[in-house]
mmCIF file of C-alpha atoms and ligand atoms in Angstrom:
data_model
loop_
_atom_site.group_PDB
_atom_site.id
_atom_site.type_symbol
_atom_site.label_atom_id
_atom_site.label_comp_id
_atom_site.label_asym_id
_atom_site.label_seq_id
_atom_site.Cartn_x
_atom_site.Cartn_y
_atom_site.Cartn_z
ATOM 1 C CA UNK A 3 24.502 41.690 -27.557
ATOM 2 C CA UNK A 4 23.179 38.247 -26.903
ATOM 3 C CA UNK A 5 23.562 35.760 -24.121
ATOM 4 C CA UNK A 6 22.335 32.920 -22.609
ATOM 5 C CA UNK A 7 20.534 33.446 -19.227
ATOM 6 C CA UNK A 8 19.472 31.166 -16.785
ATOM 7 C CA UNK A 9 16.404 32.192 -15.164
ATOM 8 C CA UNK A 10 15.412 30.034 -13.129
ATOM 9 C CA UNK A 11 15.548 25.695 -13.223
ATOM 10 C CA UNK A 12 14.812 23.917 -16.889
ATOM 11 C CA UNK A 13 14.451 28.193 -17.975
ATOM 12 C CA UNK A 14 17.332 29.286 -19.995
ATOM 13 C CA UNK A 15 17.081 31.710 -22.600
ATOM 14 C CA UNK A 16 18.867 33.804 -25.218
ATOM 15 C CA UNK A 17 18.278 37.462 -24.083
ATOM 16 C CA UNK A 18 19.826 40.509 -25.068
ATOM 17 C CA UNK A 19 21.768 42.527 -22.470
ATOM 18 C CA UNK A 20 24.324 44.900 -22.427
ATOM 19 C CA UNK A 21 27.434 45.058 -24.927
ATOM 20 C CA UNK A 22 30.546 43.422 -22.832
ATOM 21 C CA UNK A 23 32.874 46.566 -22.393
ATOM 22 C CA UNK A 24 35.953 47.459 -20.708
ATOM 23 C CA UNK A 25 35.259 48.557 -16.585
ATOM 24 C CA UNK A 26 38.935 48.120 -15.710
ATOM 25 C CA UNK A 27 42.535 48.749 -17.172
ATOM 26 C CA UNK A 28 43.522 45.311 -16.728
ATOM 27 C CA UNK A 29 40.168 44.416 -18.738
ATOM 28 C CA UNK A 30 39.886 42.898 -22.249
ATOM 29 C CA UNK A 31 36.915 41.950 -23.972
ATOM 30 C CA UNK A 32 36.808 39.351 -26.335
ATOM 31 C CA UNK A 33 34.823 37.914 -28.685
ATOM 32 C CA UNK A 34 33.396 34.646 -28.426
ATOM 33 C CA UNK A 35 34.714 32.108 -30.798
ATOM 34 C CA UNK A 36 33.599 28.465 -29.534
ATOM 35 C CA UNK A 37 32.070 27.677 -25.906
ATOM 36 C CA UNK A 38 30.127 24.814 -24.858
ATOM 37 C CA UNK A 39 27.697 23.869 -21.876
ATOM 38 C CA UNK A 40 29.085 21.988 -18.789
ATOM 39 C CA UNK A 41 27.763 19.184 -17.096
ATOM 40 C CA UNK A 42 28.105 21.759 -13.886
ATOM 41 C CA UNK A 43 25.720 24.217 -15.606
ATOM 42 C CA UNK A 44 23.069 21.522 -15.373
ATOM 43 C CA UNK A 45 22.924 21.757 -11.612
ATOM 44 C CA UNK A 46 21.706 24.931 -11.706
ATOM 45 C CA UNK A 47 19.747 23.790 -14.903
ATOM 46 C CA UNK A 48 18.031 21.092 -12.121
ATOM 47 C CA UNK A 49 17.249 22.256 -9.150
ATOM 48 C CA UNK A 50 19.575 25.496 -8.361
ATOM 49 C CA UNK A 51 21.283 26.937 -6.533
ATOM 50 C CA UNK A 52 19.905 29.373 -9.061
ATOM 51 C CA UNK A 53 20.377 33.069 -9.739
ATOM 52 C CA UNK A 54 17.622 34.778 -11.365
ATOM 53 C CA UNK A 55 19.037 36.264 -14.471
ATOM 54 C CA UNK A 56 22.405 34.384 -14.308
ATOM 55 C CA UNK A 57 24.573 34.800 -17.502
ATOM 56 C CA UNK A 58 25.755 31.242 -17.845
ATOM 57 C CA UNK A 59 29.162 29.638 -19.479
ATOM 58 C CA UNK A 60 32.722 29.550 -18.315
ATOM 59 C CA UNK A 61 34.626 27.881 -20.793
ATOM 60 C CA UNK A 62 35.473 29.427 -24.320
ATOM 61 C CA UNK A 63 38.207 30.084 -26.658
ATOM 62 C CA UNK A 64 38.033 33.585 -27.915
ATOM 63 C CA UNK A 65 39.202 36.215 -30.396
ATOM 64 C CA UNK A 66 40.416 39.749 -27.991
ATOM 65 C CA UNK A 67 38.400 42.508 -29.548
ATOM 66 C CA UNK A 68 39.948 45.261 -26.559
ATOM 67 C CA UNK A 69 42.442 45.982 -24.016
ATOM 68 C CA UNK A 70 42.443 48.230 -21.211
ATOM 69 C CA UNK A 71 45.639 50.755 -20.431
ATOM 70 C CA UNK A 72 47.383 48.215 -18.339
ATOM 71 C CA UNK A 73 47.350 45.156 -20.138
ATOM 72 C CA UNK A 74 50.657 44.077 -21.251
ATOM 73 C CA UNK A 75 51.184 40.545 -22.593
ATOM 74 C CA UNK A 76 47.468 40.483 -24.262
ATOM 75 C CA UNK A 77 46.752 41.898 -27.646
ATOM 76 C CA UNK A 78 43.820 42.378 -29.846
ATOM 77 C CA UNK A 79 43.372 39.883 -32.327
ATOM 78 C CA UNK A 80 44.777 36.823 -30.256
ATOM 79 C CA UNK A 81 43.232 33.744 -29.921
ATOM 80 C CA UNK A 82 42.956 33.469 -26.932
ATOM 81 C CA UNK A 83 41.597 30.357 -23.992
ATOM 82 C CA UNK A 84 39.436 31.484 -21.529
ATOM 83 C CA UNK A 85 39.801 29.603 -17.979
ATOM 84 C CA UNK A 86 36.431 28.820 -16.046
ATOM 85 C CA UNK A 87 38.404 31.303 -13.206
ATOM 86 C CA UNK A 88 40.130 34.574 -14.108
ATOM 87 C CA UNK A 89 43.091 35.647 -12.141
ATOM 88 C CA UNK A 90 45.501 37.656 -11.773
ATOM 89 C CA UNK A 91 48.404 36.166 -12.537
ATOM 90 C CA UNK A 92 50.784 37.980 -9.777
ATOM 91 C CA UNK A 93 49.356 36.710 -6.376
ATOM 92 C CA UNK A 94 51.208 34.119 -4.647
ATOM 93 C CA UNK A 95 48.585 31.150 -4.997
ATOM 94 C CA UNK A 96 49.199 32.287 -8.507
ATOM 95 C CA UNK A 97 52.562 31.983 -8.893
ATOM 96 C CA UNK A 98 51.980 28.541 -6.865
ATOM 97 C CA UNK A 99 49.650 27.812 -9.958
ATOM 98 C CA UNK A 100 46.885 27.575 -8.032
ATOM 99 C CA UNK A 101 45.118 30.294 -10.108
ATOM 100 C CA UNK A 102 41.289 29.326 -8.761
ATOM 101 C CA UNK A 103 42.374 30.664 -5.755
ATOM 102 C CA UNK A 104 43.900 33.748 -6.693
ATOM 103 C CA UNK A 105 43.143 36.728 -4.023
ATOM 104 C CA UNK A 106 41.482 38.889 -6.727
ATOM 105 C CA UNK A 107 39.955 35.636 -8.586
ATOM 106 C CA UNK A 108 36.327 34.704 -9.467
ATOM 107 C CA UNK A 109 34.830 32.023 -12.182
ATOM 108 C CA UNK A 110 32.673 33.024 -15.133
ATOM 109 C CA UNK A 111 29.050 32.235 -15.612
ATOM 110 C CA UNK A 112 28.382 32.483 -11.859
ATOM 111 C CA UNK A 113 25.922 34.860 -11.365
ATOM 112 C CA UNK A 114 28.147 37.123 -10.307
ATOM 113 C CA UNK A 115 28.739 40.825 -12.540
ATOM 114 C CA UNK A 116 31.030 38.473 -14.081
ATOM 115 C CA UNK A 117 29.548 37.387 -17.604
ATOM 116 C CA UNK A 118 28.773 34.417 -19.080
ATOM 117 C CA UNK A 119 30.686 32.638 -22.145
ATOM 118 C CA UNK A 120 27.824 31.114 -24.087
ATOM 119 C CA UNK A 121 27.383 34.653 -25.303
ATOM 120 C CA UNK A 122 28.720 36.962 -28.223
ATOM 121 C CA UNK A 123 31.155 38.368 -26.181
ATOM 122 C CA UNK A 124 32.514 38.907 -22.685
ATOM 123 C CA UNK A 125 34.637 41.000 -20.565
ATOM 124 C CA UNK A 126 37.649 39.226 -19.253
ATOM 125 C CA UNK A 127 39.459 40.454 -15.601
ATOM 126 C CA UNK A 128 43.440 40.443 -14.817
ATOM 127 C CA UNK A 129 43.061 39.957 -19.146
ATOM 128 C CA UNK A 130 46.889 39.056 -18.483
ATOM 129 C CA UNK A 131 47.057 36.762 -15.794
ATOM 130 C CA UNK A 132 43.780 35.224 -17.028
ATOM 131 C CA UNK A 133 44.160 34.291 -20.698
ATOM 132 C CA UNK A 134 46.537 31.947 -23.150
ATOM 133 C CA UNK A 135 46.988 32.898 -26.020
ATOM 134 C CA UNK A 136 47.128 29.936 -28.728
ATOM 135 C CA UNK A 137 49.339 29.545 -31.702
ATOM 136 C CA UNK A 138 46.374 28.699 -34.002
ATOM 137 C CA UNK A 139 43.648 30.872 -36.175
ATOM 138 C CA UNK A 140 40.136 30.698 -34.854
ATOM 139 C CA UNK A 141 39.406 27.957 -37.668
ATOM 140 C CA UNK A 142 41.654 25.453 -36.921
ATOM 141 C CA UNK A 143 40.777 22.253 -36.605
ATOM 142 C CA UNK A 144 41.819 21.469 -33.072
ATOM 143 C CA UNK A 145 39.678 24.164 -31.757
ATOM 144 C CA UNK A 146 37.388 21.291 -30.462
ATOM 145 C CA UNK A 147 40.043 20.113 -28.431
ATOM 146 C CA UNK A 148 42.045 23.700 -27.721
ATOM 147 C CA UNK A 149 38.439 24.167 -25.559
ATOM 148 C CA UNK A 150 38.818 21.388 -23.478
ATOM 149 C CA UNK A 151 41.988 23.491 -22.305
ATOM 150 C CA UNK A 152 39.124 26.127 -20.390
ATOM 151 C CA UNK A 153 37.746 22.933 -18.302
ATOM 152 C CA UNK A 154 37.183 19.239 -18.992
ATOM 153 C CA UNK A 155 40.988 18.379 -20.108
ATOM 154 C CA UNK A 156 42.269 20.277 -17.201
ATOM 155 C CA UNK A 157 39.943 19.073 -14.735
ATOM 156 C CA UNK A 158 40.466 15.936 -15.816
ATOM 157 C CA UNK A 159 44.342 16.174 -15.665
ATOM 158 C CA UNK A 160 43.871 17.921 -12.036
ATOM 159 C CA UNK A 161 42.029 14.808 -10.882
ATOM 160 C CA UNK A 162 44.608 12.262 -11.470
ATOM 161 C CA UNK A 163 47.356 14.620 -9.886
ATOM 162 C CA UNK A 164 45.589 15.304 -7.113
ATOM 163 C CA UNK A 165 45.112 11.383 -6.875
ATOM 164 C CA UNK A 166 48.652 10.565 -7.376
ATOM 165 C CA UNK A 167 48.336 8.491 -10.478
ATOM 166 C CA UNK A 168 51.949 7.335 -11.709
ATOM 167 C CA UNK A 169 53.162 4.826 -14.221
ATOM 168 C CA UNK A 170 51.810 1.458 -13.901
ATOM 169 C CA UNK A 171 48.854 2.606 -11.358
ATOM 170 C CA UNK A 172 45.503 0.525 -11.716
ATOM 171 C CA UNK A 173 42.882 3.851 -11.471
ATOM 172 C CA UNK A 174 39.324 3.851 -11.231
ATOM 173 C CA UNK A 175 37.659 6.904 -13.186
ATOM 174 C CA UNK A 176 34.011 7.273 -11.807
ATOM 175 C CA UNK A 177 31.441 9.310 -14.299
ATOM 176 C CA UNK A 178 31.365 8.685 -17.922
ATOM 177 C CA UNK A 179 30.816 12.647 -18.740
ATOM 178 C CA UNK A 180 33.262 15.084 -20.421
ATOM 179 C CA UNK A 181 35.445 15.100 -17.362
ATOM 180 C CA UNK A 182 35.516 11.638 -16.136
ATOM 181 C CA UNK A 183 36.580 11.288 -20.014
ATOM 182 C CA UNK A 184 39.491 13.399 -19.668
ATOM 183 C CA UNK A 185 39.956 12.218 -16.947
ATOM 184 C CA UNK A 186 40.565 8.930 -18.597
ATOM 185 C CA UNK A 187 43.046 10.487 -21.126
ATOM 186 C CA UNK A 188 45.022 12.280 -18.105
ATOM 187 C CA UNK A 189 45.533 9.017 -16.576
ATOM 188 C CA UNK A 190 46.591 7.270 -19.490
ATOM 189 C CA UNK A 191 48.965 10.217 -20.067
ATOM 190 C CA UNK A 192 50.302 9.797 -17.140
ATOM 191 C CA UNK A 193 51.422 6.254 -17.431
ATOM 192 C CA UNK A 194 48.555 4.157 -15.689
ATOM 193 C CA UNK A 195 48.465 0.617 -16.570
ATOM 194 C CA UNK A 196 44.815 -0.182 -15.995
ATOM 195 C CA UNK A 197 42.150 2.452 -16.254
ATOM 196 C CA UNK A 198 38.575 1.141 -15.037
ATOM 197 C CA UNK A 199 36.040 3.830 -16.298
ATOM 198 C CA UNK A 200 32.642 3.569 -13.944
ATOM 199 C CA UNK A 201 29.950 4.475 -15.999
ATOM 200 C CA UNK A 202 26.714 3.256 -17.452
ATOM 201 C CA UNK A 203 26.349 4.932 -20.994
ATOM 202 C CA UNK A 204 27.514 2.399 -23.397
ATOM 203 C CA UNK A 205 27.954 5.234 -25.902
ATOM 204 C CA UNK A 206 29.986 7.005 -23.622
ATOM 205 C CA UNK A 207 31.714 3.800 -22.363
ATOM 206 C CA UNK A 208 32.307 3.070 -25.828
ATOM 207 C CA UNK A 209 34.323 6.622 -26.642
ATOM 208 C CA UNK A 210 36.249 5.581 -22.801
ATOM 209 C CA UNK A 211 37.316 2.499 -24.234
ATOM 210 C CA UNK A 212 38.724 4.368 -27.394
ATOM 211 C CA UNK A 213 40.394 6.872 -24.981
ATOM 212 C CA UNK A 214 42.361 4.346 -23.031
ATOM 213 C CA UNK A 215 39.733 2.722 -20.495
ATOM 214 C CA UNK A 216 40.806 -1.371 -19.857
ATOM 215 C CA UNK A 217 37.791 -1.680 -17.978
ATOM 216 C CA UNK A 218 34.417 -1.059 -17.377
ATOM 217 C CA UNK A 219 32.470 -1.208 -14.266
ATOM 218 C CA UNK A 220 28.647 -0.728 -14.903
ATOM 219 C CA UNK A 221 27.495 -1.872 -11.542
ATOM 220 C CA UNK A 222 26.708 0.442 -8.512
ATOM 221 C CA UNK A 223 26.809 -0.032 -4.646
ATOM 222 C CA UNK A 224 28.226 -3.279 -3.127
ATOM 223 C CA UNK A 225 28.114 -5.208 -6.942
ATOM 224 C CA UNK A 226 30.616 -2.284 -8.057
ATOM 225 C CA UNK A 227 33.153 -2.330 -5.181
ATOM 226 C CA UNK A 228 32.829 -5.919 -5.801
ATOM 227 C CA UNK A 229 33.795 -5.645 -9.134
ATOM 228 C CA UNK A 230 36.688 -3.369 -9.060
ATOM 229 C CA UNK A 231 38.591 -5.392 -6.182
ATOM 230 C CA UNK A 232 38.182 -8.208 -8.453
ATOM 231 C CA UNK A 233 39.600 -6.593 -11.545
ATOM 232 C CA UNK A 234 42.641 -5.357 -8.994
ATOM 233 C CA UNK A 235 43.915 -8.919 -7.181
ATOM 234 C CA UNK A 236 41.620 -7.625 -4.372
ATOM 235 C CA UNK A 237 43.175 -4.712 -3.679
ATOM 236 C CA UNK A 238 41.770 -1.858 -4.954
ATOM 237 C CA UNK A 239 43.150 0.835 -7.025
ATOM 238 C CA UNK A 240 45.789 2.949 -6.650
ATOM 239 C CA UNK A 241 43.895 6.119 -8.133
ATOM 240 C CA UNK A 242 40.421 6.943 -7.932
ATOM 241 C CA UNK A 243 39.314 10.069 -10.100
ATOM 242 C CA UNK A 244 35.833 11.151 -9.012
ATOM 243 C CA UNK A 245 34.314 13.023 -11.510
ATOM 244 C CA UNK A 246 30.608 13.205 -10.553
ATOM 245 C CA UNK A 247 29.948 14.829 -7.066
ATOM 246 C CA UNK A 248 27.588 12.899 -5.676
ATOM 247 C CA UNK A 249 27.328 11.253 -2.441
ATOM 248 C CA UNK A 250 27.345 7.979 -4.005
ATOM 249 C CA UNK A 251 30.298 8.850 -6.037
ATOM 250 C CA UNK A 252 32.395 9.776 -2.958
ATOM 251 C CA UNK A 253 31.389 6.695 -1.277
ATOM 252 C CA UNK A 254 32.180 4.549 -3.966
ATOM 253 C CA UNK A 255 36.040 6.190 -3.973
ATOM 254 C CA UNK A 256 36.559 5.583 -0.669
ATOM 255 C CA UNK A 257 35.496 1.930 -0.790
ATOM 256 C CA UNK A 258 37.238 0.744 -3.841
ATOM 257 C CA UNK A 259 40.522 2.526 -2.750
ATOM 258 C CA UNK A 260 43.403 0.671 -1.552
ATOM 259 C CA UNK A 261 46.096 1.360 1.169
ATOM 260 C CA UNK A 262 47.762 4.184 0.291
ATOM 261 C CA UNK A 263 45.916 5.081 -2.928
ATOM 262 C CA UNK A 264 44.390 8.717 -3.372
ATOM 263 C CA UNK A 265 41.064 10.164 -4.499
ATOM 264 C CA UNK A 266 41.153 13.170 -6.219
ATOM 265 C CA UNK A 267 37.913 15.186 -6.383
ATOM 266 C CA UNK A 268 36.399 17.277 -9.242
ATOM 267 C CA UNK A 269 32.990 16.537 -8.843
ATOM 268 C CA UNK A 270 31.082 20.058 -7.456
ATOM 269 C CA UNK A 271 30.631 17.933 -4.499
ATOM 270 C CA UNK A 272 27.222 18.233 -3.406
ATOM 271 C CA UNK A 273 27.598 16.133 -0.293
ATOM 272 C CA UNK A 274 28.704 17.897 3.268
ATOM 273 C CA UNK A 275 31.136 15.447 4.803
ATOM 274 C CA UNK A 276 33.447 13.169 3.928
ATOM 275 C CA UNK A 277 32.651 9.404 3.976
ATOM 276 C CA UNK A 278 34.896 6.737 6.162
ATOM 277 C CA UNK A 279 37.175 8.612 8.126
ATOM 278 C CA UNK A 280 38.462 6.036 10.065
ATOM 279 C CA UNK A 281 38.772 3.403 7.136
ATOM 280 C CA UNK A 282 40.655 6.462 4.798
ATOM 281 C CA UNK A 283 42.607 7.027 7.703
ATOM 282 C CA UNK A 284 43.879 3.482 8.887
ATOM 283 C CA UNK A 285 44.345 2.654 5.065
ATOM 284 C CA UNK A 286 46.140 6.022 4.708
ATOM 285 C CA UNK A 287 44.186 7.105 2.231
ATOM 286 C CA UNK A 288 44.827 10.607 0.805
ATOM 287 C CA UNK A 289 41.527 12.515 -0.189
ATOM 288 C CA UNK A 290 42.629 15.548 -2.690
ATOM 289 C CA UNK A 291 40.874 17.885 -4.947
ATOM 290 C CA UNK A 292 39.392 20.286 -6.138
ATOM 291 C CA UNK A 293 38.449 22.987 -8.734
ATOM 292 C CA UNK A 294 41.261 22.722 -11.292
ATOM 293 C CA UNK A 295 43.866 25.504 -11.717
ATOM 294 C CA UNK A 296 42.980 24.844 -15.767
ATOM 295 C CA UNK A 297 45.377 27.878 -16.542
ATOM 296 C CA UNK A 298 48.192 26.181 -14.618
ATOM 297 C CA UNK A 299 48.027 23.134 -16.745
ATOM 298 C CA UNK A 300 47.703 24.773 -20.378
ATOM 299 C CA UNK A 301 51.418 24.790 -21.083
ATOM 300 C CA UNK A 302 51.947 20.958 -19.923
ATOM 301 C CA UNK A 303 49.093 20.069 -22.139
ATOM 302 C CA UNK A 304 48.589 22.215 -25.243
ATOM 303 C CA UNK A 305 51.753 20.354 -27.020
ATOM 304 C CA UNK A 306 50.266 17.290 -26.912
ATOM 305 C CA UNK A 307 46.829 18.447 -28.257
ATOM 306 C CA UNK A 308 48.951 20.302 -31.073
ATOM 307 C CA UNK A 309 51.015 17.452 -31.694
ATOM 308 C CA UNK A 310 47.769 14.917 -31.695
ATOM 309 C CA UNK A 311 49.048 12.809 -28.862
ATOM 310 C CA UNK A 312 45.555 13.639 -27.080
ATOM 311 C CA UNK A 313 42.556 14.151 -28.418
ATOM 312 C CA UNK A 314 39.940 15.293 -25.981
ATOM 313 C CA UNK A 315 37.771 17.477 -27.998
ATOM 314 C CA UNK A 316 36.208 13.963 -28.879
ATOM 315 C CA UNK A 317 33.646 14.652 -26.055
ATOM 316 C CA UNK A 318 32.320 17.280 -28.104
ATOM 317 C CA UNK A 319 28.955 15.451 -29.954
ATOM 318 C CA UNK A 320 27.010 18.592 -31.004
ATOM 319 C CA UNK A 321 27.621 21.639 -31.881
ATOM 320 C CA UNK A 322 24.794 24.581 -31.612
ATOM 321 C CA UNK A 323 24.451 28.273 -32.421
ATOM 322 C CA UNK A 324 23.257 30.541 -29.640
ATOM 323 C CA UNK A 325 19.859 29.558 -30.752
ATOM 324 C CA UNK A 326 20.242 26.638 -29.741
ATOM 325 C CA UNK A 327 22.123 26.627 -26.819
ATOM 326 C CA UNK A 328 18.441 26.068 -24.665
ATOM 327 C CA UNK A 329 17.657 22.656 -26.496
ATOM 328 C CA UNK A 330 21.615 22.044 -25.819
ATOM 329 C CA UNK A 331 21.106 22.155 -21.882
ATOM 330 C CA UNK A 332 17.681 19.875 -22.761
ATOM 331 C CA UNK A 333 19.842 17.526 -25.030
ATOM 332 C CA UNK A 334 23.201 17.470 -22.136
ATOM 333 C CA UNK A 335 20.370 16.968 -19.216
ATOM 334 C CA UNK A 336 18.185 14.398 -21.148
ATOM 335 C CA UNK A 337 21.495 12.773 -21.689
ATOM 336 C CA UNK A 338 21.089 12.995 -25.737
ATOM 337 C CA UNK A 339 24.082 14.546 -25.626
ATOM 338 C CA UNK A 340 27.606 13.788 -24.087
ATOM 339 C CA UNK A 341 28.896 17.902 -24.696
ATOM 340 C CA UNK A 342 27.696 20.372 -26.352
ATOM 341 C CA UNK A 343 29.875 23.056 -28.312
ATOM 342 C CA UNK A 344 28.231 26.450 -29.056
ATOM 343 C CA UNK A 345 29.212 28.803 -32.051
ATOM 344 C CA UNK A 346 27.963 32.205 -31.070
HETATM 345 ZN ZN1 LIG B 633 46.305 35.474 -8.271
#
């Protein structure tokens, strides 16, 4: 079968490697209906960490082709939304829904002998614990959006949680990609009164704007914090949702934060410590986050994507076949493209 492999930075390919099958009872295989390319896939894409021959994706909707002998709830023929972790389903950081850090857990498109999503087809573990199946027929129109349910929506939705937003909060969103997007819609969602999106694609601002944004910051460093105690009676906000990963990005949360307020995290940080402890700390500052546990949040948020109350699959701006999944990483890194949706 086909699938796209990463071989080393600005080198991604479509190569043929071996059919997914089933290696374990509590297997499925599925095949691939819609995926799409992550902003996170274009660090390796830049400058690594890089595994030679990595099978890349980790977000995709599928149709289940197999089961193994011990899965239950699973049947082929569901459509089905595969997480960016698989899990079991059973453990107790499961049943905490805290799936991505379930004791027999992993995440797709890592390099691992895990497979890839921007493929034909892959093998799913804990099939059970790991999939959702969806009330719709791989053709329905909200599929767009039903895929945001393997990543961005969640992730965005996991960053305003873990940043406490509640109704009436003033929250700062910082990165204008497919997450810091959803990450505007979770916020609205969720009853903030003032969303500030920190970005500097006027497309993108434009779409955050139409998503429930109030504000828009532009700026960056000193003319930024600036700008958002300004916009907040000097204050701060309540909520910052960092959805970038940088070290600028984490320094920008904790100085536009305000007493009390929280920063949740879903940026891959790549940063090693922690800016102003002692300011996050005498401002009581909660610093949260992490990957989301997408599979926890499914339930909360596929009726409102059925019942057109959110609409987050607008990120999606392209759509490719497998062929063209390498000038889709080009397009996402060259920033021609917000996100890109692949049709195996
Ligand atoms: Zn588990």
């Amino acid at each position: 079968m086909r699938a796209t492999v990463m071989y080393k930075a600005h080198d991604v390919q479509i190569a043929d490697v071996p059919d997914a099958a089933l290696h374990n009872p509590t297997d499925a295989v599925i095949r691939v209906a819609r995926a799409c390319i992550c902003g996170s896939d274009l660090w390796p894409y830049n400058d690594g960490p890089n595994v030679s021959g990595q099978q890349m994706g980790h977000e995709a909707i599928g149709v289940v082709e197999a089961v193994g002998s011990d899965v239950r709830t699973v049947k082929p023929g569901q459509v089905v939304v595969m997480p960016f972790a698989y899990s079991d389903g059973t453990c107790m950081f499961c049943g905490d829904g805290l799936q991505t850090s379930c004791v027999h857990g992993g995440f797709f498109g890592q390099g691992t002998e895990i497979g890839g999503a921007q493929a034909e087809a892959l093998c799913i573990p804990y099939a059970d614990g790991t999939l959702y199946p969806l009330p719709v027929g791989e053709d329905d129109a909200l599929m767009p959006s039903l895929l945001t349910l393997a990543d961005v929506m969640g992730t965005g939705h996991h960053a305003a949680l873990t940043a406490g937003v509640s109704p009436g909060d003033s929250v700062a969103v910082i990165g204008d990609g497919a997450v810091g997007l959803c990450g505007v819609i979770a916020a609205k969602r969720l009853g903030a009164e003032q969303i500030i999106i920190m970005g500097r694609h006027e497309d993108r601002i434009a779409l955050a704007k139409e998503l429930g944004a109030t504000d828009v910051v532009s700026e960056r460093g000193e003319e930024a914090y600036e700008r958002v105690r300004a916009l907040t009676g000097g204050f701060g906000v309540n909520a910052v949702l960092e959805c970038v990963g940088t070290e600028q990005a984490i320094g920008t949360s904790t100085a536009i934060v305000r007493p009390g307020g929280g920063i949740g995290r879903v940026g891959v940080p790549h940063y090693d410590t922690i800016p102003a402890a002692q300011e996050t700390f005498y401002q009581n500052v909660s610093v949260a986050g992490g990957p989301a546990p997408v599979r926890a949040y499914i339930d909360e948020l596929l009726p409102d994507i059925m019942e057109g109350r959110i609409e987050p699959g607008r990120v999606f701006d392209r759509t490719v076949d497998l062929d063209g999944v390498p000038d889709g990483y080009r397009a996402m890194n060259d920033r021609e493209a917000l996100k890109v949706m692949v049709r195996p």
